[in-house]
């Protein structure tokens, strides 16, 4: 069978599937009436009749078998309707997301160097999605922000296509099991939703923990999104660590630099001024640690290494160091926790007061460190973007009352660059505004992406707005390697 493609997803005629869902719903209703008639009518009367002899024996057996067959047909139709209805809901959601992302990618300016370039979306190989600039330059240059957008849309659309293909397969598998191999023998597997196929698969993948491969972890993240709240709670209860290892707390919002940075790397030759700036900045990178600016020193050292590879932000350390950043996190959660609580309690009620879990995520929020309060992080990042992702779980306490809790992770990201208005002015070290950016322009240093996630923390959602906002107490932060080591966190 050919791979399910992006074109398949956005062009899928879900009207036909919806018509099938409606037809099977009518079938369930009709067969329910027949089942009642056969069971409470024919079979009840046959069993109550005072009738002896061969004809009575044959007729009673026939009526009983017919009533059972009608009951089996009703059960099969109910199962098929439930599976098709769930498939329609999921595929509609995925198609809507794919179309929205496509429209978003295509919008904007054809100028590749604009902050919002227009992008083309089309099929790639093996079910992948390709995204490219509408404007093609002879030299092949793509600014970092544009490349970030290209990667974002390509990765997310490819993931949606893979998700739709998995929904399609799960639907086919359950329909086969619902129907069985014989068209003359109804009543086989009975399913209330796609959970019947997806939960066992998710359990198997989550049980692997961090040993699961990249594709398996991606599949588990997709399954997590598709499962019903009740099935999610069951998976969360049994395999919380495996789900964390798979990255279910990973943010889905755009993690793109809000500005264009210093432009093209190595666009011009360095002069004497740039060489002097490089020496001054190397001095700060070497002495920053002694000034209590270990993070500023580390990032600057990596910038000056001219490497350009991504580095990790120690979000745990950033939360511990900066009360301003902690306040930002509190604000993000406080703005939405009541809505999350209400939604989770509604799901709990609809699930018969049995445990439920729902994934949640805040919007991304830009913030800037204060150079007086947080000089280390001001010179390390200046400003950054952050959001909170988590899982809200509701389960009954010992008294049968619902207890609502939030497991959450803080995410932060930025592009390390020096805009043309930035400089360094600390004690005896003074690098004029605009000069640090010139090192990227002249190829003596290179901008890079930074991102990181906190440890997972817990907060009870009481509905009162009270309760602790804990500071993460993560494992020891790595100190192997030199200051320019991308994996070093102190």
Short mmCIF file of C-alpha atoms in Angstrom, two decimals:
data_model
loop_
_atom_site.label_atom_id
_atom_site.label_comp_id
_atom_site.label_asym_id
_atom_site.label_seq_id
_atom_site.Cartn_x
_atom_site.Cartn_y
_atom_site.Cartn_z
CA UNK A 1 0.00 0.00 0.00
CA UNK A 2 1.27 3.50 -0.92
CA UNK A 3 2.27 5.83 1.90
CA UNK A 4 -0.42 8.18 3.21
CA UNK A 5 0.59 11.67 2.04
CA UNK A 6 0.07 15.34 2.82
CA UNK A 7 -2.08 15.62 -0.31
CA UNK A 8 -4.20 12.72 0.96
CA UNK A 9 -4.75 14.45 4.29
CA UNK A 10 -5.70 17.93 3.06
CA UNK A 11 -7.76 16.52 0.16
CA UNK A 12 -9.55 13.82 2.13
CA UNK A 13 -13.33 13.93 1.54
CA UNK A 14 -14.51 13.56 5.11
CA UNK A 15 -18.10 14.19 4.01
CA UNK A 16 -18.28 10.59 2.83
CA UNK A 17 -17.00 9.35 6.16
CA UNK A 18 -19.52 11.53 7.99
CA UNK A 19 -22.31 10.08 5.82
CA UNK A 20 -21.14 6.58 6.75
CA UNK A 21 -21.14 7.54 10.44
CA UNK A 22 -24.72 8.81 10.14
CA UNK A 23 -25.83 5.68 8.22
CA UNK A 24 -24.38 3.39 10.86
CA UNK A 25 -26.00 5.45 13.60
CA UNK A 26 -29.38 4.87 11.92
CA UNK A 27 -28.51 1.19 11.56
CA UNK A 28 -27.78 0.94 15.28
CA UNK A 29 -31.12 2.51 16.10
CA UNK A 30 -33.02 0.20 13.74
CA UNK A 31 -31.27 -2.92 14.97
CA UNK A 32 -31.88 -1.88 18.57
CA UNK A 33 -35.61 -1.84 17.87
CA UNK A 34 -35.39 -5.25 16.16
CA UNK A 35 -33.30 -6.62 19.03
CA UNK A 36 -35.93 -5.49 21.55
CA UNK A 37 -38.69 -6.97 19.40
CA UNK A 38 -36.86 -10.26 18.96
CA UNK A 39 -35.85 -10.61 22.61
CA UNK A 40 -38.83 -9.16 24.48
CA UNK A 41 -41.35 -10.16 21.84
CA UNK A 42 -40.74 -13.30 19.79
CA UNK A 43 -38.38 -15.13 22.10
CA UNK A 44 -40.33 -14.28 25.25
CA UNK A 45 -43.59 -15.45 23.69
CA UNK A 46 -42.00 -18.61 22.27
CA UNK A 47 -40.52 -19.54 25.63
CA UNK A 48 -43.81 -18.84 27.43
CA UNK A 49 -45.95 -20.78 24.97
CA UNK A 50 -47.40 -24.11 26.16
CA UNK A 51 -46.41 -26.06 23.11
CA UNK A 52 -45.03 -29.58 22.84
CA UNK A 53 -43.62 -31.68 20.03
CA UNK A 54 -41.06 -31.52 17.24
CA UNK A 55 -42.36 -28.28 15.77
CA UNK A 56 -42.26 -26.56 19.16
CA UNK A 57 -38.65 -27.64 19.74
CA UNK A 58 -37.48 -26.53 16.29
CA UNK A 59 -39.37 -23.23 16.41
CA UNK A 60 -38.13 -22.28 19.89
CA UNK A 61 -34.52 -22.99 18.85
CA UNK A 62 -34.99 -20.97 15.66
CA UNK A 63 -36.52 -18.02 17.49
CA UNK A 64 -33.75 -18.10 20.12
CA UNK A 65 -31.03 -18.25 17.43
CA UNK A 66 -32.68 -15.43 15.48
CA UNK A 67 -32.90 -13.23 18.59
CA UNK A 68 -29.22 -13.87 19.30
CA UNK A 69 -28.24 -13.07 15.72
CA UNK A 70 -30.16 -9.78 15.81
CA UNK A 71 -28.43 -8.97 19.11
CA UNK A 72 -25.06 -9.76 17.53
CA UNK A 73 -25.86 -7.57 14.53
CA UNK A 74 -26.75 -4.72 16.86
CA UNK A 75 -23.49 -5.13 18.81
CA UNK A 76 -21.48 -5.21 15.58
CA UNK A 77 -23.22 -2.16 14.16
CA UNK A 78 -22.72 -0.27 17.43
CA UNK A 79 -19.01 -1.11 17.39
CA UNK A 80 -18.59 -0.07 13.74
CA UNK A 81 -20.43 3.21 14.36
CA UNK A 82 -18.28 4.02 17.42
CA UNK A 83 -15.02 3.32 15.55
CA UNK A 84 -16.05 5.32 12.47
CA UNK A 85 -17.31 8.20 14.59
CA UNK A 86 -14.02 8.37 16.51
CA UNK A 87 -12.04 8.17 13.26
CA UNK A 88 -14.09 11.00 11.75
CA UNK A 89 -13.51 13.19 14.81
CA UNK A 90 -9.76 12.58 14.80
CA UNK A 91 -9.25 12.93 11.04
CA UNK A 92 -11.34 16.12 10.99
CA UNK A 93 -9.17 17.57 13.75
CA UNK A 94 -5.93 16.63 11.96
CA UNK A 95 -7.13 17.90 8.57
CA UNK A 96 -8.20 21.20 10.12
CA UNK A 97 -4.79 21.61 11.76
CA UNK A 98 -2.98 20.75 8.51
CA UNK A 99 -4.99 23.27 6.51
CA UNK A 100 -4.47 25.98 9.14
CA UNK A 101 -0.70 25.40 9.22
CA UNK A 102 -0.57 25.42 5.42
CA UNK A 103 -2.45 28.72 5.19
CA UNK A 104 -0.22 30.19 7.89
CA UNK A 105 2.94 29.09 6.07
CA UNK A 106 1.79 30.53 2.74
CA UNK A 107 0.79 33.90 4.19
CA UNK A 108 3.23 36.74 4.48
CA UNK A 109 5.76 38.49 2.30
CA UNK A 110 7.55 36.83 -0.65
CA UNK A 111 10.75 38.51 0.58
CA UNK A 112 12.80 35.72 2.18
CA UNK A 113 14.52 38.23 4.49
CA UNK A 114 11.27 39.54 5.94
CA UNK A 115 10.21 38.55 9.45
CA UNK A 116 7.30 36.60 7.96
CA UNK A 117 8.35 35.08 4.59
CA UNK A 118 5.82 33.26 2.42
CA UNK A 119 6.49 29.52 2.18
CA UNK A 120 5.45 26.74 -0.20
CA UNK A 121 4.16 23.41 1.13
CA UNK A 122 4.16 20.17 -0.87
CA UNK A 123 4.63 16.40 -0.61
CA UNK A 124 8.05 14.96 0.17
CA UNK A 125 9.20 11.35 0.04
CA UNK A 126 7.69 8.54 2.13
CA UNK A 127 4.86 10.57 3.65
CA UNK A 128 7.02 13.55 4.62
CA UNK A 129 6.17 17.19 3.91
CA UNK A 130 8.55 19.65 2.27
CA UNK A 131 8.50 23.38 2.87
CA UNK A 132 10.55 25.90 0.91
CA UNK A 133 10.72 29.67 0.46
CA UNK A 134 8.56 31.23 -2.23
CA UNK A 135 11.53 33.41 -3.14
CA UNK A 136 14.63 31.49 -4.25
CA UNK A 137 17.97 33.30 -4.10
CA UNK A 138 20.79 32.44 -6.46
CA UNK A 139 23.25 32.11 -3.58
CA UNK A 140 20.86 29.82 -1.64
CA UNK A 141 20.94 32.03 1.47
CA UNK A 142 18.06 31.48 3.91
CA UNK A 143 18.01 33.65 7.07
CA UNK A 144 17.95 31.82 10.39
CA UNK A 145 14.40 32.95 11.24
CA UNK A 146 13.10 31.78 7.85
CA UNK A 147 14.87 28.44 8.28
CA UNK A 148 13.31 28.07 11.71
CA UNK A 149 9.84 28.60 10.21
CA UNK A 150 10.56 26.13 7.41
CA UNK A 151 11.62 23.47 9.92
CA UNK A 152 8.62 24.18 12.15
CA UNK A 153 6.03 23.77 9.40
CA UNK A 154 7.74 20.78 7.79
CA UNK A 155 8.09 18.88 11.08
CA UNK A 156 4.56 19.61 12.28
CA UNK A 157 2.86 18.83 8.98
CA UNK A 158 4.85 15.62 8.58
CA UNK A 159 3.77 14.64 12.08
CA UNK A 160 0.11 15.31 11.24
CA UNK A 161 0.36 13.12 8.13
CA UNK A 162 1.91 10.28 10.16
CA UNK A 163 -0.83 10.71 12.78
CA UNK A 164 -3.58 10.51 10.15
CA UNK A 165 -2.02 7.35 8.69
CA UNK A 166 -2.00 5.76 12.16
CA UNK A 167 -5.67 6.69 12.69
CA UNK A 168 -6.48 5.13 9.32
CA UNK A 169 -4.68 1.90 10.22
CA UNK A 170 -6.26 1.65 13.69
CA UNK A 171 -9.70 2.16 12.15
CA UNK A 172 -9.17 -0.56 9.55
CA UNK A 173 -7.89 -3.00 12.17
CA UNK A 174 -10.88 -2.49 14.47
CA UNK A 175 -13.40 -2.65 11.63
CA UNK A 176 -11.97 -6.00 10.57
CA UNK A 177 -12.17 -7.29 14.13
CA UNK A 178 -15.70 -5.93 14.55
CA UNK A 179 -16.89 -7.67 11.39
CA UNK A 180 -14.91 -10.90 11.60
CA UNK A 181 -14.13 -13.06 8.59
CA UNK A 182 -17.63 -14.33 7.90
CA UNK A 183 -20.37 -12.05 6.49
CA UNK A 184 -22.94 -14.55 7.76
CA UNK A 185 -21.81 -14.60 11.38
CA UNK A 186 -22.19 -11.28 13.20
CA UNK A 187 -20.90 -10.33 16.62
CA UNK A 188 -17.14 -10.32 17.03
CA UNK A 189 -14.96 -7.65 18.68
CA UNK A 190 -16.91 -4.91 20.47
CA UNK A 191 -15.28 -1.49 20.64
CA UNK A 192 -16.40 1.85 22.03
CA UNK A 193 -13.64 3.93 20.37
CA UNK A 194 -10.20 3.80 18.76
CA UNK A 195 -8.77 3.43 22.30
CA UNK A 196 -9.15 -0.32 21.81
CA UNK A 197 -6.35 -0.28 19.26
CA UNK A 198 -4.36 2.72 20.41
CA UNK A 199 -4.12 2.18 24.18
CA UNK A 200 -2.42 -1.26 23.98
CA UNK A 201 0.06 0.14 21.47
CA UNK A 202 0.72 3.18 23.67
CA UNK A 203 1.22 0.95 26.72
CA UNK A 204 3.79 -1.11 24.82
CA UNK A 205 5.72 1.95 23.62
CA UNK A 206 5.63 3.74 26.99
CA UNK A 207 6.91 0.63 28.76
CA UNK A 208 10.16 0.95 26.77
CA UNK A 209 10.98 4.23 28.49
CA UNK A 210 14.03 6.05 27.20
CA UNK A 211 15.19 2.97 25.28
CA UNK A 212 12.45 3.56 22.69
CA UNK A 213 13.69 4.84 19.34
CA UNK A 214 13.07 8.32 17.93
CA UNK A 215 10.19 7.18 15.71
CA UNK A 216 8.62 5.16 18.52
CA UNK A 217 8.70 8.16 20.84
CA UNK A 218 7.11 10.31 18.14
CA UNK A 219 4.36 7.72 17.67
CA UNK A 220 3.75 7.63 21.43
CA UNK A 221 3.38 11.42 21.53
CA UNK A 222 0.77 11.19 18.77
CA UNK A 223 -1.10 8.39 20.52
CA UNK A 224 -1.14 10.48 23.71
CA UNK A 225 -2.97 13.23 21.85
CA UNK A 226 -5.54 10.83 20.34
CA UNK A 227 -6.48 8.80 23.40
CA UNK A 228 -9.64 9.59 25.33
CA UNK A 229 -9.15 11.33 28.72
CA UNK A 230 -9.95 8.07 30.55
CA UNK A 231 -7.46 6.02 28.53
CA UNK A 232 -4.87 8.75 28.98
CA UNK A 233 -5.28 8.59 32.75
CA UNK A 234 -4.72 4.84 32.68
CA UNK A 235 -1.57 5.26 30.59
CA UNK A 236 -0.31 8.14 32.77
CA UNK A 237 -0.84 6.13 35.96
CA UNK A 238 1.10 3.11 34.67
CA UNK A 239 3.83 4.70 32.57
CA UNK A 240 4.38 8.29 33.69
CA UNK A 241 8.17 8.08 33.33
CA UNK A 242 7.96 6.50 29.89
CA UNK A 243 5.68 9.30 28.71
CA UNK A 244 8.10 11.91 30.06
CA UNK A 245 10.96 10.16 28.26
CA UNK A 246 8.94 10.26 25.03
CA UNK A 247 8.63 14.03 25.31
CA UNK A 248 4.90 14.50 25.81
CA UNK A 249 5.72 17.75 27.65
CA UNK A 250 7.42 19.16 24.57
CA UNK A 251 5.92 22.51 23.50
CA UNK A 252 3.91 22.64 20.28
CA UNK A 253 4.00 26.44 19.92
CA UNK A 254 6.45 28.01 17.47
CA UNK A 255 9.92 28.22 18.93
CA UNK A 256 11.28 30.79 16.51
CA UNK A 257 13.48 33.81 17.18
CA UNK A 258 11.35 36.97 17.25
CA UNK A 259 14.01 38.96 15.35
CA UNK A 260 16.27 38.50 12.35
CA UNK A 261 19.51 38.82 14.31
CA UNK A 262 22.65 40.20 12.68
CA UNK A 263 21.96 38.94 9.18
CA UNK A 264 24.18 36.74 7.08
CA UNK A 265 27.19 35.08 8.70
CA UNK A 266 30.48 36.20 7.19
CA UNK A 267 28.87 38.75 4.88
CA UNK A 268 32.00 40.96 4.93
CA UNK A 269 35.67 40.77 5.85
CA UNK A 270 36.69 41.64 9.43
CA UNK A 271 38.71 44.78 10.07
CA UNK A 272 40.87 46.04 12.92
CA UNK A 273 37.82 47.18 14.90
CA UNK A 274 36.30 43.65 14.75
CA UNK A 275 39.59 42.07 15.83
CA UNK A 276 39.75 44.36 18.85
CA UNK A 277 36.11 43.62 19.68
CA UNK A 278 36.83 39.92 19.51
CA UNK A 279 39.70 40.30 22.00
CA UNK A 280 37.57 42.37 24.39
CA UNK A 281 34.73 39.86 24.28
CA UNK A 282 37.12 36.95 24.82
CA UNK A 283 38.32 38.73 27.95
CA UNK A 284 34.75 39.00 29.22
CA UNK A 285 34.04 35.35 28.38
CA UNK A 286 37.13 34.33 30.33
CA UNK A 287 36.37 36.50 33.36
CA UNK A 288 32.59 36.30 33.42
CA UNK A 289 32.61 33.33 35.75
CA UNK A 290 34.58 35.31 38.34
CA UNK A 291 31.92 38.04 38.14
CA UNK A 292 29.15 35.59 38.93
CA UNK A 293 28.08 35.43 35.29
CA UNK A 294 28.79 31.82 34.44
CA UNK A 295 25.92 31.52 31.98
CA UNK A 296 26.74 34.77 30.22
CA UNK A 297 30.34 33.60 29.96
CA UNK A 298 29.37 30.18 28.64
CA UNK A 299 27.07 31.45 25.88
CA UNK A 300 29.48 34.17 24.82
CA UNK A 301 32.31 31.65 24.65
CA UNK A 302 30.19 29.47 22.35
CA UNK A 303 29.34 32.50 20.19
CA UNK A 304 33.02 33.32 19.84
CA UNK A 305 33.88 29.70 19.04
CA UNK A 306 32.18 30.35 15.67
CA UNK A 307 30.54 26.93 15.94
CA UNK A 308 26.82 27.76 15.62
CA UNK A 309 25.51 24.49 17.07
CA UNK A 310 22.49 24.73 19.44
CA UNK A 311 23.04 24.94 23.19
CA UNK A 312 20.83 23.94 26.09
CA UNK A 313 19.37 26.42 28.57
CA UNK A 314 19.31 25.24 32.16
CA UNK A 315 15.72 26.31 32.85
CA UNK A 316 15.92 24.84 36.36
CA UNK A 317 18.86 27.12 37.15
CA UNK A 318 17.17 30.08 35.50
CA UNK A 319 14.10 29.58 37.71
CA UNK A 320 16.26 29.28 40.81
CA UNK A 321 18.31 32.39 39.97
CA UNK A 322 15.65 34.76 38.73
CA UNK A 323 12.56 35.75 40.71
CA UNK A 324 11.45 37.69 37.63
CA UNK A 325 11.40 34.52 35.54
CA UNK A 326 9.58 32.63 38.31
CA UNK A 327 6.93 35.37 38.31
CA UNK A 328 6.55 34.95 34.54
CA UNK A 329 5.92 31.23 35.00
CA UNK A 330 3.37 31.86 37.77
CA UNK A 331 1.55 34.32 35.52
CA UNK A 332 1.40 31.86 32.61
CA UNK A 333 -0.11 29.13 34.81
CA UNK A 334 -2.42 31.39 36.80
CA UNK A 335 -4.03 32.77 33.65
CA UNK A 336 -5.23 29.34 32.55
CA UNK A 337 -5.39 26.98 35.53
CA UNK A 338 -9.06 27.66 36.29
CA UNK A 339 -10.00 26.86 32.70
CA UNK A 340 -7.91 23.69 32.80
CA UNK A 341 -9.51 22.65 36.09
CA UNK A 342 -13.06 23.17 34.79
CA UNK A 343 -12.33 21.25 31.61
CA UNK A 344 -10.78 18.32 33.50
CA UNK A 345 -13.67 18.18 35.98
CA UNK A 346 -16.16 18.07 33.09
CA UNK A 347 -14.25 15.16 31.53
CA UNK A 348 -14.18 13.44 34.94
CA UNK A 349 -17.97 13.74 35.21
CA UNK A 350 -18.51 12.47 31.65
CA UNK A 351 -16.23 9.52 32.39
CA UNK A 352 -18.44 8.38 35.25
CA UNK A 353 -16.23 9.93 37.96
CA UNK A 354 -13.34 7.74 36.87
CA UNK A 355 -9.79 9.15 36.47
CA UNK A 356 -9.03 11.36 33.48
CA UNK A 357 -5.94 13.16 32.18
CA UNK A 358 -5.79 16.00 29.68
CA UNK A 359 -2.73 17.62 28.06
CA UNK A 360 -2.48 21.40 28.48
CA UNK A 361 -0.24 24.17 27.17
CA UNK A 362 0.00 27.91 27.65
CA UNK A 363 0.73 30.46 24.96
CA UNK A 364 4.35 31.50 24.49
CA UNK A 365 5.35 34.66 26.30
CA UNK A 366 8.32 36.90 25.61
CA UNK A 367 10.20 38.36 28.56
CA UNK A 368 13.34 40.36 29.19
CA UNK A 369 15.77 40.08 32.09
CA UNK A 370 16.59 43.18 34.11
CA UNK A 371 20.32 44.01 33.89
CA UNK A 372 20.32 45.20 37.52
CA UNK A 373 18.46 42.23 39.04
CA UNK A 374 19.70 39.47 36.73
CA UNK A 375 22.97 40.62 35.08
CA UNK A 376 24.07 37.02 34.47
CA UNK A 377 20.94 36.09 32.52
CA UNK A 378 20.66 39.54 30.96
CA UNK A 379 24.06 39.13 29.32
CA UNK A 380 23.45 35.43 28.68
CA UNK A 381 20.12 35.80 26.87
CA UNK A 382 18.83 39.33 27.26
CA UNK A 383 15.32 38.22 26.39
CA UNK A 384 13.71 34.89 25.58
CA UNK A 385 10.41 33.12 24.99
CA UNK A 386 8.80 30.70 27.44
CA UNK A 387 5.69 28.62 27.93
CA UNK A 388 4.33 25.89 30.20
CA UNK A 389 3.18 22.43 29.14
CA UNK A 390 1.57 19.83 31.36
CA UNK A 391 -0.96 17.17 32.23
CA UNK A 392 -4.03 17.86 34.36
CA UNK A 393 -5.29 14.73 36.11
CA UNK A 394 -8.50 14.26 38.09
CA UNK A 395 -9.19 11.27 40.32
CA UNK A 396 -11.39 10.66 43.33
CA UNK A 397 -9.84 10.98 46.77
CA UNK A 398 -10.59 8.69 49.72
CA UNK A 399 -13.91 10.47 50.24
CA UNK A 400 -14.91 10.15 46.59
CA UNK A 401 -14.35 13.85 45.90
CA UNK A 402 -12.41 14.87 42.78
CA UNK A 403 -8.80 15.89 43.29
CA UNK A 404 -7.28 17.93 40.47
CA UNK A 405 -3.52 18.13 39.97
CA UNK A 406 -1.18 19.62 37.38
CA UNK A 407 2.14 18.05 36.43
CA UNK A 408 3.96 20.72 34.44
CA UNK A 409 7.20 21.64 32.74
CA UNK A 410 8.59 25.09 31.92
CA UNK A 411 10.11 25.55 28.45
CA UNK A 412 12.34 28.42 27.28
CA UNK A 413 14.03 29.20 23.99
CA UNK A 414 15.76 31.98 22.08
CA UNK A 415 18.32 32.65 19.38
CA UNK A 416 21.61 33.86 20.77
CA UNK A 417 22.39 36.95 18.75
CA UNK A 418 23.52 40.51 19.24
CA UNK A 419 21.26 43.08 17.61
CA UNK A 420 23.01 46.13 16.27
CA UNK A 421 22.04 48.22 19.30
CA UNK A 422 23.64 45.92 21.91
CA UNK A 423 26.99 46.18 23.61
CA UNK A 424 28.73 45.11 26.85
CA UNK A 425 29.37 47.58 29.67
CA UNK A 426 30.53 45.87 32.88
CA UNK A 427 33.25 47.35 35.06
CA UNK A 428 36.42 47.86 33.03
CA UNK A 429 35.01 45.96 30.04
CA UNK A 430 33.19 48.12 27.53
CA UNK A 431 32.32 46.90 24.06
CA UNK A 432 30.53 49.65 22.08
CA UNK A 433 26.93 49.09 21.03
CA UNK A 434 26.71 47.31 17.71
CA UNK A 435 30.19 45.83 17.84
CA UNK A 436 29.28 42.33 19.16
CA UNK A 437 26.91 41.89 16.18
CA UNK A 438 29.71 42.80 13.79
CA UNK A 439 31.58 39.62 14.73
CA UNK A 440 28.78 37.49 13.22
CA UNK A 441 28.68 39.69 10.13
CA UNK A 442 32.42 39.30 9.61
CA UNK A 443 32.55 35.56 10.36
CA UNK A 444 34.51 35.82 13.62
CA UNK A 445 31.56 34.51 15.70
CA UNK A 446 28.29 32.77 14.94
CA UNK A 447 24.74 33.02 16.26
CA UNK A 448 23.03 29.85 17.54
CA UNK A 449 19.74 28.55 18.93
CA UNK A 450 19.24 27.93 22.64
CA UNK A 451 16.42 26.00 24.30
CA UNK A 452 15.70 23.98 27.40
CA UNK A 453 13.09 22.48 29.69
CA UNK A 454 12.72 22.39 33.45
CA UNK A 455 12.20 19.31 35.56
CA UNK A 456 8.54 18.23 35.83
CA UNK A 457 6.84 19.82 38.86
CA UNK A 458 3.46 19.33 40.51
CA UNK A 459 0.78 21.81 41.63
CA UNK A 460 -2.62 20.97 43.07
CA UNK A 461 -5.41 22.91 41.34
CA UNK A 462 -7.84 23.75 44.12
CA UNK A 463 -9.70 26.44 42.23
CA UNK A 464 -8.72 29.03 44.80
CA UNK A 465 -5.51 30.17 43.15
CA UNK A 466 -3.58 29.18 46.27
CA UNK A 467 -0.87 26.58 46.53
CA UNK A 468 2.86 26.36 45.97
CA UNK A 469 4.71 27.12 42.73
CA UNK A 470 7.76 24.95 43.37
CA UNK A 471 11.25 25.71 42.13
CA UNK A 472 12.61 22.58 40.41
CA UNK A 473 15.20 20.54 42.21
CA UNK A 474 16.67 18.77 39.21
CA UNK A 475 19.62 16.39 39.10
CA UNK A 476 23.12 17.78 39.29
CA UNK A 477 23.85 20.02 36.34
CA UNK A 478 26.63 18.85 34.08
CA UNK A 479 30.02 20.51 34.41
CA UNK A 480 32.04 18.37 32.03
CA UNK A 481 33.90 20.09 29.22
CA UNK A 482 34.93 23.67 28.79
CA UNK A 483 32.79 26.80 28.83
CA UNK A 484 32.11 26.44 25.10
CA UNK A 485 30.85 22.87 25.46
CA UNK A 486 27.19 22.92 24.29
CA UNK A 487 26.30 20.26 26.85
CA UNK A 488 27.84 22.04 29.83
CA UNK A 489 25.21 23.75 32.01
CA UNK A 490 27.28 25.71 34.51
#
